[in-house]
CSV table of C-alpha atoms in Angstrom, one decimal:
chain,number,residue,atom,x,y,z
A,1,VAL,CA,-7.6,13.6,4.4
A,2,GLN,CA,-6.8,11.0,7.0
A,3,LEU,CA,-5.2,7.5,6.5
A,4,GLN,CA,-4.8,5.0,9.4
A,5,ALA,CA,-2.7,2.0,8.6
A,6,SER,CA,-2.7,-1.1,10.8
A,7,GLY,CA,-2.0,-4.8,10.8
A,8,GLY,CA,1.8,-5.0,10.8
A,9,GLY,CA,3.6,-7.5,12.9
A,10,SER,CA,6.4,-10.1,13.0
A,11,VAL,CA,6.1,-13.3,11.0
A,12,GLN,CA,8.4,-16.0,9.8
A,13,ALA,CA,9.4,-16.3,6.2
A,14,GLY,CA,6.6,-17.9,4.2
A,15,GLY,CA,4.0,-16.4,6.5
A,16,SER,CA,1.2,-14.0,5.8
A,17,LEU,CA,-0.2,-10.7,7.1
A,18,THR,CA,-3.0,-8.4,6.1
A,19,LEU,CA,-2.5,-4.7,6.4
A,20,SER,CA,-5.5,-2.3,6.6
A,21,CYS,CA,-5.7,1.4,5.6
A,22,ALA,CA,-8.8,3.2,6.9
A,23,ALA,CA,-9.5,6.3,5.0
A,24,SER,CA,-11.6,9.4,5.9
A,25,GLY,CA,-12.1,13.0,4.9
A,26,PHE,CA,-12.3,12.5,1.2
A,27,THR,CA,-14.5,10.8,-1.5
A,28,PHE,CA,-12.9,7.4,-1.2
A,29,LYS,CA,-14.0,6.0,-4.6
A,30,ASP,CA,-12.5,8.9,-6.5
A,31,TYR,CA,-9.0,8.5,-5.2
A,32,VAL,CA,-6.2,6.0,-5.8
A,33,ILE,CA,-4.9,4.5,-2.6
A,34,GLY,CA,-1.5,2.9,-2.5
A,35,TRP,CA,1.1,1.3,-0.3
A,36,PHE,CA,4.7,2.3,0.0
A,37,ARG,CA,7.4,0.7,2.1
A,38,GLN,CA,10.7,1.9,3.5
A,39,VAL,CA,13.7,0.5,5.3
A,40,PRO,CA,16.2,2.8,7.0
A,41,GLY,CA,18.7,4.2,4.6
A,42,LYS,CA,16.7,3.3,1.5
A,43,GLU,CA,14.3,5.1,-0.7
A,44,ARG,CA,10.6,4.6,-0.3
A,45,GLU,CA,9.4,1.8,-2.6
A,46,GLY,CA,6.0,1.7,-4.2
A,47,VAL,CA,4.3,-1.7,-3.6
A,48,SER,CA,0.8,-1.5,-4.9
A,49,CYS,CA,-2.2,0.8,-5.5
A,50,ILE,CA,-5.9,0.6,-6.2
A,51,ARG,CA,-8.6,2.8,-7.5
A,52,ALA,CA,-11.7,1.9,-5.6
A,53,ARG,CA,-14.1,3.2,-8.2
A,54,ASP,CA,-13.3,0.5,-10.8
A,55,GLY,CA,-10.9,-1.8,-8.9
A,56,GLY,CA,-8.0,-0.9,-11.1
A,57,THR,CA,-4.8,-2.2,-9.5
A,58,PHE,CA,-1.0,-2.0,-9.9
A,59,TYR,CA,1.7,-4.1,-8.3
A,60,ALA,CA,5.4,-3.7,-8.2
A,61,ASP,CA,7.2,-6.7,-9.8
A,62,VAL,CA,8.8,-7.7,-6.6
A,63,VAL,CA,5.5,-8.4,-4.9
A,64,LYS,CA,3.4,-9.5,-7.9
A,65,GLY,CA,1.8,-12.9,-7.2
A,66,ARG,CA,2.4,-12.6,-3.5
A,67,PHE,CA,0.6,-9.5,-2.4
A,68,THR,CA,-3.1,-8.7,-3.1
A,69,ILE,CA,-4.7,-5.2,-2.8
A,70,SER,CA,-8.4,-4.8,-2.4
A,71,SER,CA,-10.9,-2.3,-1.2
A,72,ASP,CA,-14.1,-2.3,0.9
A,73,ASN,CA,-15.9,0.8,-0.4
A,74,ALA,CA,-18.6,0.5,2.3
A,75,LYS,CA,-15.9,0.7,5.0
A,76,ASN,CA,-13.6,3.2,3.2
A,77,THR,CA,-10.8,0.7,3.8
A,78,VAL,CA,-8.1,-0.7,1.6
A,79,TYR,CA,-6.4,-4.0,2.4
A,80,LEU,CA,-3.0,-5.3,1.4
A,81,GLN,CA,-2.7,-9.1,1.9
A,82,LEU,CA,0.9,-10.1,2.1
A,83,SER,CA,1.7,-13.8,1.6
A,84,ARG,CA,4.8,-15.9,1.0
A,85,LEU,CA,6.7,-13.2,2.9
A,86,LYS,CA,10.4,-12.9,2.6
A,87,PRO,CA,12.9,-11.3,4.9
A,88,GLU,CA,13.5,-8.6,2.3
A,89,ASP,CA,9.8,-7.6,2.7
A,90,THR,CA,10.7,-6.2,6.1
A,91,ALA,CA,9.9,-2.5,6.2
A,92,VAL,CA,7.6,0.1,7.4
A,93,TYR,CA,4.5,0.1,5.2
A,94,SER,CA,2.6,3.3,4.7
A,95,CYS,CA,-0.7,4.0,2.9
A,96,VAL,CA,-1.0,7.0,0.6
A,97,THR,CA,-3.6,8.7,-1.5
A,98,ASP,CA,-4.0,11.3,-4.2
A,99,PRO,CA,-6.9,12.2,-6.5
A,100,PHE,CA,-4.6,12.6,-9.6
A,101,VAL,CA,-2.7,9.4,-9.7
A,102,SER,CA,-3.9,6.5,-11.8
A,103,PRO,CA,-3.0,2.8,-11.1
A,104,GLY,CA,0.2,2.3,-13.1
A,105,PRO,CA,3.8,3.3,-13.0
A,106,GLY,CA,2.8,6.5,-11.1
A,107,CYS,CA,2.3,4.2,-8.1
A,108,TYR,CA,6.1,3.9,-7.9
A,109,ASP,CA,6.6,7.6,-7.4
A,110,PRO,CA,6.2,8.8,-3.8
A,111,TYR,CA,6.3,12.4,-4.8
A,112,LEU,CA,3.0,12.1,-6.7
A,113,PHE,CA,1.1,11.3,-3.5
A,114,ARG,CA,0.2,14.3,-1.3
A,115,SER,CA,-1.4,12.5,1.6
A,116,TRP,CA,0.4,9.9,3.7
A,117,GLY,CA,-0.7,8.0,6.8
A,118,GLN,CA,1.6,6.8,9.5
A,119,GLY,CA,3.4,3.5,8.9
A,120,THR,CA,3.0,0.0,10.3
A,121,GLN,CA,6.0,-2.2,10.8
A,122,VAL,CA,6.3,-5.5,9.0
A,123,THR,CA,9.2,-7.8,10.2
A,124,VAL,CA,9.9,-11.1,8.4
A,125,SER,CA,12.4,-13.4,10.0
A,126,SER,CA,14.2,-16.2,8.2
């Protein structure tokens, strides 16, 4: 299982970014792929997840209405569109996957996801 996250950067508050997670080494449609974020000194925070097979999604309340997760099954890639960004969205964003997690509250729990990609830094300035 390999996950490659990209697309991070620095933006001003109110701006937008799109993160990508390219997946390989597993049957993409059978897994849930999610995004977590972490700032130094804090716990990892579940942001969103998607099951490519049926498009089932889950969003944390703090990003609902501002972030959109989607998948391109032909490219084995999951996207996370970040809009109306706030300084508190600043973090390292990592994509994760596991075949036994369903879109829902489990997407909050980092210990349920056995495969992690490297992170991509998102910095939002005020």
